[in-house]
mmCIF file of C-alpha atoms in Angstrom:
data_model
loop_
_atom_site.group_PDB
_atom_site.id
_atom_site.type_symbol
_atom_site.label_atom_id
_atom_site.label_comp_id
_atom_site.label_asym_id
_atom_site.label_seq_id
_atom_site.Cartn_x
_atom_site.Cartn_y
_atom_site.Cartn_z
ATOM 1 C CA SER A 1 89.721 -32.599 70.552
ATOM 2 C CA GLN A 2 85.977 -32.167 70.284
ATOM 3 C CA LYS A 3 84.050 -34.951 68.593
ATOM 4 C CA ILE A 4 80.476 -36.049 68.040
ATOM 5 C CA GLU A 5 80.199 -39.574 66.713
ATOM 6 C CA GLN A 6 77.438 -41.787 65.428
ATOM 7 C CA ASN A 7 77.709 -45.358 64.174
ATOM 8 C CA SER A 8 78.974 -44.954 60.643
ATOM 9 C CA GLU A 9 77.822 -48.425 59.617
ATOM 10 C CA ALA A 10 74.259 -48.813 58.415
ATOM 11 C CA LEU A 11 71.828 -50.430 60.814
ATOM 12 C CA ASN A 12 69.633 -53.142 59.288
ATOM 13 C CA ILE A 13 66.693 -54.435 61.285
ATOM 14 C CA GLN A 14 63.493 -56.370 60.731
ATOM 15 C CA GLU A 15 60.126 -54.644 60.682
ATOM 16 C CA GLY A 16 58.509 -54.610 64.100
ATOM 17 C CA LYS A 17 61.788 -54.600 66.026
ATOM 18 C CA THR A 18 63.213 -51.702 68.019
ATOM 19 C CA ALA A 19 65.998 -49.711 66.377
ATOM 20 C CA THR A 20 68.577 -48.129 68.694
ATOM 21 C CA LEU A 21 70.979 -45.496 67.402
ATOM 22 C CA THR A 22 73.893 -44.090 69.388
ATOM 23 C CA CYS A 23 75.403 -40.631 69.578
ATOM 24 C CA ASN A 24 78.581 -40.087 71.609
ATOM 25 C CA TYR A 25 80.405 -36.831 72.188
ATOM 26 C CA THR A 26 83.685 -35.762 73.769
ATOM 27 C CA ASN A 27 84.900 -32.416 75.063
ATOM 28 C CA TYR A 28 81.532 -30.733 74.758
ATOM 29 C CA SER A 29 79.123 -29.575 77.429
ATOM 30 C CA PRO A 30 75.893 -29.466 75.451
ATOM 31 C CA ALA A 31 72.899 -27.608 76.763
ATOM 32 C CA TYR A 32 70.708 -29.799 74.608
ATOM 33 C CA LEU A 33 70.787 -32.391 71.902
ATOM 34 C CA GLN A 34 68.498 -32.749 68.883
ATOM 35 C CA TRP A 35 67.702 -35.663 66.605
ATOM 36 C CA TYR A 36 66.802 -35.209 62.959
ATOM 37 C CA ARG A 37 65.763 -37.489 60.135
ATOM 38 C CA GLN A 38 67.138 -36.948 56.640
ATOM 39 C CA ASP A 39 65.916 -38.668 53.491
ATOM 40 C CA PRO A 40 68.055 -38.710 50.313
ATOM 41 C CA GLY A 41 67.989 -35.360 48.515
ATOM 42 C CA ARG A 42 66.028 -33.646 51.283
ATOM 43 C CA GLY A 43 66.664 -31.390 54.245
ATOM 44 C CA PRO A 44 66.810 -32.667 57.830
ATOM 45 C CA VAL A 45 63.470 -32.956 59.592
ATOM 46 C CA PHE A 46 63.366 -32.200 63.322
ATOM 47 C CA LEU A 47 62.263 -35.117 65.511
ATOM 48 C CA LEU A 48 63.087 -34.543 69.180
ATOM 49 C CA LEU A 49 65.031 -32.194 71.452
ATOM 50 C CA ILE A 50 66.311 -33.220 74.889
ATOM 51 C CA ARG A 51 67.918 -30.859 77.393
ATOM 52 C CA GLU A 52 70.842 -31.529 79.711
ATOM 53 C CA ASN A 53 68.579 -31.774 82.754
ATOM 54 C CA GLU A 54 66.246 -34.308 81.095
ATOM 55 C CA LYS A 55 66.971 -38.022 81.151
ATOM 56 C CA GLU A 56 64.374 -39.170 78.646
ATOM 57 C CA LYS A 57 61.918 -37.774 76.082
ATOM 58 C CA ARG A 58 59.218 -39.590 74.150
ATOM 59 C CA LYS A 59 57.117 -38.837 71.103
ATOM 60 C CA GLU A 60 54.854 -41.558 69.741
ATOM 61 C CA ARG A 61 57.186 -44.456 68.750
ATOM 62 C CA LEU A 62 60.334 -42.420 69.379
ATOM 63 C CA LYS A 63 62.346 -42.245 72.587
ATOM 64 C CA VAL A 64 65.541 -40.330 73.300
ATOM 65 C CA THR A 65 67.779 -40.634 76.356
ATOM 66 C CA PHE A 66 70.561 -38.282 77.368
ATOM 67 C CA ASP A 67 73.326 -39.315 79.786
ATOM 68 C CA THR A 68 75.681 -36.404 80.485
ATOM 69 C CA THR A 69 77.944 -38.640 82.585
ATOM 70 C CA LEU A 70 78.470 -41.137 79.760
ATOM 71 C CA LYS A 71 78.315 -38.280 77.235
ATOM 72 C CA GLN A 72 75.870 -40.261 75.181
ATOM 73 C CA SER A 73 72.400 -40.049 73.701
ATOM 74 C CA LEU A 74 70.403 -43.062 72.540
ATOM 75 C CA PHE A 75 67.590 -42.808 70.007
ATOM 76 C CA HIS A 76 65.020 -45.599 69.883
ATOM 77 C CA ILE A 77 62.320 -46.327 67.327
ATOM 78 C CA THR A 78 59.912 -48.980 68.577
ATOM 79 C CA ALA A 79 57.772 -51.160 66.306
ATOM 80 C CA SER A 80 59.888 -50.033 63.365
ATOM 81 C CA GLN A 81 58.402 -49.834 59.870
ATOM 82 C CA PRO A 82 59.993 -49.768 56.396
ATOM 83 C CA ALA A 83 58.931 -46.093 56.216
ATOM 84 C CA ASP A 84 61.363 -45.388 59.073
ATOM 85 C CA SER A 85 64.276 -46.160 56.728
ATOM 86 C CA ALA A 86 66.365 -42.985 56.526
ATOM 87 C CA THR A 87 69.524 -41.376 57.882
ATOM 88 C CA TYR A 88 69.258 -40.136 61.457
ATOM 89 C CA LEU A 89 71.389 -37.232 62.624
ATOM 90 C CA CYS A 90 72.189 -36.126 66.134
ATOM 91 C CA ALA A 91 73.194 -32.544 66.767
ATOM 92 C CA LEU A 92 74.255 -30.767 69.912
ATOM 93 C CA SER A 93 74.200 -27.171 70.998
ATOM 94 C CA GLN A 94 76.229 -25.614 73.747
ATOM 95 C CA GLY A 95 73.403 -23.233 74.422
ATOM 96 C CA GLY A 96 72.784 -19.670 73.377
ATOM 97 C CA THR A 97 75.226 -19.865 70.487
ATOM 98 C CA GLY A 98 72.720 -20.919 67.871
ATOM 99 C CA LYS A 99 75.251 -23.224 66.255
ATOM 100 C CA LEU A 100 74.386 -26.924 65.925
ATOM 101 C CA ILE A 101 77.215 -29.450 65.716
ATOM 102 C CA PHE A 102 76.151 -32.542 63.787
ATOM 103 C CA GLY A 103 77.267 -36.132 63.836
ATOM 104 C CA GLN A 104 77.804 -37.785 60.475
ATOM 105 C CA GLY A 105 74.531 -39.700 60.733
ATOM 106 C CA THR A 106 73.504 -43.354 60.892
ATOM 107 C CA THR A 107 71.534 -44.928 58.058
ATOM 108 C CA LEU A 108 68.701 -47.171 59.192
ATOM 109 C CA GLN A 109 67.207 -49.785 56.891
ATOM 110 C CA VAL A 110 64.033 -51.519 58.077
ATOM 111 C CA LYS A 111 63.261 -54.661 56.108
ATOM 112 C CA PRO A 112 59.673 -55.895 55.714
ATOM 113 C CA ASN B 1 52.252 -22.016 57.785
ATOM 114 C CA ALA B 2 54.924 -22.507 55.140
ATOM 115 C CA GLY B 3 58.200 -24.031 56.217
ATOM 116 C CA VAL B 4 61.669 -22.773 55.422
ATOM 117 C CA MET B 5 61.971 -22.076 51.716
ATOM 118 C CA GLN B 6 65.131 -22.157 49.672
ATOM 119 C CA ASN B 7 65.750 -21.380 46.054
ATOM 120 C CA PRO B 8 66.941 -22.428 43.689
ATOM 121 C CA ARG B 9 66.783 -26.125 44.539
ATOM 122 C CA HIS B 10 69.522 -26.899 42.025
ATOM 123 C CA LEU B 11 72.184 -24.520 40.769
ATOM 124 C CA VAL B 12 74.870 -25.207 38.195
ATOM 125 C CA ARG B 13 77.789 -22.808 37.842
ATOM 126 C CA ARG B 14 81.073 -22.851 35.948
ATOM 127 C CA ARG B 15 84.298 -22.243 37.790
ATOM 128 C CA GLY B 16 84.809 -18.539 38.443
ATOM 129 C CA GLN B 17 81.118 -17.616 38.389
ATOM 130 C CA GLU B 18 79.085 -16.373 41.334
ATOM 131 C CA ALA B 19 76.444 -18.398 43.161
ATOM 132 C CA ARG B 20 73.592 -16.784 45.097
ATOM 133 C CA LEU B 21 71.490 -18.955 47.373
ATOM 134 C CA ARG B 22 68.295 -17.660 48.938
ATOM 135 C CA CYS B 23 66.497 -18.614 52.127
ATOM 136 C CA SER B 24 63.153 -17.445 53.483
ATOM 137 C CA PRO B 25 62.729 -18.459 57.125
ATOM 138 C CA MET B 26 59.533 -19.738 58.662
ATOM 139 C CA LYS B 27 56.994 -17.049 59.438
ATOM 140 C CA GLY B 28 57.863 -15.300 62.678
ATOM 141 C CA HIS B 29 61.433 -16.633 62.796
ATOM 142 C CA SER B 30 64.174 -14.037 62.949
ATOM 143 C CA HIS B 31 67.162 -16.373 63.367
ATOM 144 C CA VAL B 32 68.724 -17.939 60.273
ATOM 145 C CA TYR B 33 71.537 -20.453 59.981
ATOM 146 C CA TRP B 34 73.422 -21.793 56.975
ATOM 147 C CA TYR B 35 74.986 -25.247 56.852
ATOM 148 C CA ARG B 36 76.928 -27.062 54.158
ATOM 149 C CA GLN B 37 76.840 -30.808 53.473
ATOM 150 C CA LEU B 38 79.626 -32.162 51.321
ATOM 151 C CA PRO B 39 79.133 -35.551 49.636
ATOM 152 C CA GLU B 40 79.421 -38.381 52.179
ATOM 153 C CA GLU B 41 79.977 -35.896 55.030
ATOM 154 C CA GLY B 42 77.876 -34.478 57.826
ATOM 155 C CA LEU B 43 76.312 -31.055 58.043
ATOM 156 C CA LYS B 44 78.780 -28.307 58.935
ATOM 157 C CA PHE B 45 77.733 -24.972 60.415
ATOM 158 C CA MET B 46 78.673 -21.935 58.369
ATOM 159 C CA VAL B 47 76.989 -18.807 59.688
ATOM 160 C CA TYR B 48 74.246 -17.584 62.026
ATOM 161 C CA LEU B 49 72.387 -14.357 61.310
ATOM 162 C CA GLN B 50 69.609 -12.283 62.768
ATOM 163 C CA LYS B 51 67.939 -9.477 60.894
ATOM 164 C CA GLU B 52 70.698 -7.191 59.560
ATOM 165 C CA ASN B 53 73.331 -8.759 61.812
ATOM 166 C CA ILE B 54 75.874 -11.557 61.516
ATOM 167 C CA ILE B 55 76.032 -13.209 64.930
ATOM 168 C CA ASP B 56 78.504 -16.034 64.309
ATOM 169 C CA GLU B 57 80.431 -16.656 61.098
ATOM 170 C CA SER B 58 82.998 -19.006 62.574
ATOM 171 C CA GLY B 59 82.222 -21.709 60.011
ATOM 172 C CA MET B 60 82.471 -19.523 56.930
ATOM 173 C CA PRO B 61 85.532 -19.761 54.695
ATOM 174 C CA LYS B 62 87.439 -16.492 54.990
ATOM 175 C CA GLU B 63 87.432 -15.745 51.293
ATOM 176 C CA ARG B 64 84.758 -15.749 48.581
ATOM 177 C CA PHE B 65 81.844 -16.504 50.943
ATOM 178 C CA SER B 66 79.481 -13.937 52.414
ATOM 179 C CA ALA B 67 76.023 -13.947 53.948
ATOM 180 C CA GLU B 68 73.387 -11.379 54.707
ATOM 181 C CA PHE B 69 69.901 -11.227 56.172
ATOM 182 C CA PRO B 70 68.439 -7.817 55.301
ATOM 183 C CA LYS B 71 65.576 -6.121 57.079
ATOM 184 C CA GLU B 72 63.312 -6.979 54.166
ATOM 185 C CA GLY B 73 63.612 -10.080 52.032
ATOM 186 C CA PRO B 74 65.339 -13.423 52.241
ATOM 187 C CA SER B 75 68.737 -14.323 53.621
ATOM 188 C CA ILE B 76 71.377 -14.654 50.902
ATOM 189 C CA LEU B 77 74.484 -16.841 50.888
ATOM 190 C CA ARG B 78 76.854 -15.612 48.212
ATOM 191 C CA ILE B 79 79.823 -17.524 46.850
ATOM 192 C CA GLN B 80 82.106 -15.601 44.530
ATOM 193 C CA GLN B 81 84.447 -17.194 41.993
ATOM 194 C CA VAL B 82 83.191 -20.698 42.675
ATOM 195 C CA VAL B 83 85.554 -23.668 42.537
ATOM 196 C CA ARG B 84 84.771 -27.380 42.149
ATOM 197 C CA GLY B 85 85.252 -27.908 45.885
ATOM 198 C CA ASP B 86 82.237 -25.664 46.536
ATOM 199 C CA SER B 87 79.945 -28.339 45.056
ATOM 200 C CA ALA B 88 77.712 -29.396 47.944
ATOM 201 C CA ALA B 89 74.221 -29.159 49.373
ATOM 202 C CA TYR B 90 73.631 -25.899 51.230
ATOM 203 C CA PHE B 91 70.914 -25.930 53.855
ATOM 204 C CA CYS B 92 69.261 -23.051 55.588
ATOM 205 C CA ALA B 93 67.520 -23.386 58.951
ATOM 206 C CA SER B 94 65.516 -20.959 61.036
ATOM 207 C CA SER B 95 64.452 -20.705 64.653
ATOM 208 C CA LEU B 96 62.306 -18.484 66.799
ATOM 209 C CA GLY B 97 65.144 -17.868 69.255
ATOM 210 C CA THR B 98 68.182 -19.515 70.773
ATOM 211 C CA SER B 99 67.020 -20.552 74.222
ATOM 212 C CA GLY B 100 64.180 -22.099 76.107
ATOM 213 C CA SER B 101 61.517 -23.530 73.879
ATOM 214 C CA THR B 102 62.436 -21.331 70.947
ATOM 215 C CA ASP B 103 65.684 -22.838 69.801
ATOM 216 C CA THR B 104 64.563 -25.740 67.631
ATOM 217 C CA GLN B 105 65.990 -25.272 64.149
ATOM 218 C CA TYR B 106 63.798 -26.111 61.168
ATOM 219 C CA PHE B 107 65.544 -26.838 57.894
ATOM 220 C CA GLY B 108 64.727 -26.024 54.312
ATOM 221 C CA PRO B 109 65.013 -28.489 51.403
ATOM 222 C CA GLY B 110 68.483 -27.274 50.466
ATOM 223 C CA THR B 111 70.167 -25.923 47.351
ATOM 224 C CA ARG B 112 72.373 -28.376 45.521
ATOM 225 C CA LEU B 113 75.256 -26.494 43.934
ATOM 226 C CA THR B 114 77.238 -28.146 41.176
ATOM 227 C CA VAL B 115 80.373 -26.423 39.886
ATOM 228 C CA LEU B 116 81.522 -27.574 36.468
#
């Protein structure tokens, strides 16, 4: 069956460290994968998009990798700050369909 | 440039009533998507619309739910005869297109529906 999975347990890290979040999928062939941030009571905010032919994408302190052989994307936040505390969602698209399929999200807590 | 707008932000209905949720996409965006987020669950796709057309409604419950995106005005998600299980956050997203550099979906703040 098709699945997209993120670590369901919350990730707690110390300020200044690098946070790494994982997104694994099975039985999909995504054209691209997106990462979003969601704060309590708010809508998801787009962070980064990475396509199937891209290995890595960066934006300021954020880095995303996409390994279509492992069927995995990693999301890194370097020099993390308490303001980075939120739930992070990965979502994949099989291209042209418009539909995004979301993981259940991983909650990140950065302690000062 | 205003983002995706949704209203109302909070909606309370009694069982059996109708709920109407509105979504105005970002300026220039003609693709609209509706997602539902149940408590403690992830976002689930419901429907994808372009102006006056439903493109994909594979995530919509077969009964009581309908969506439209008229030529003029916002997209509407309509839930008839609401039940307690409809209580959730409903998010709308919009995009410029569905391929190339146009497919990023931008989300609104959501409408939180509570059915008493």
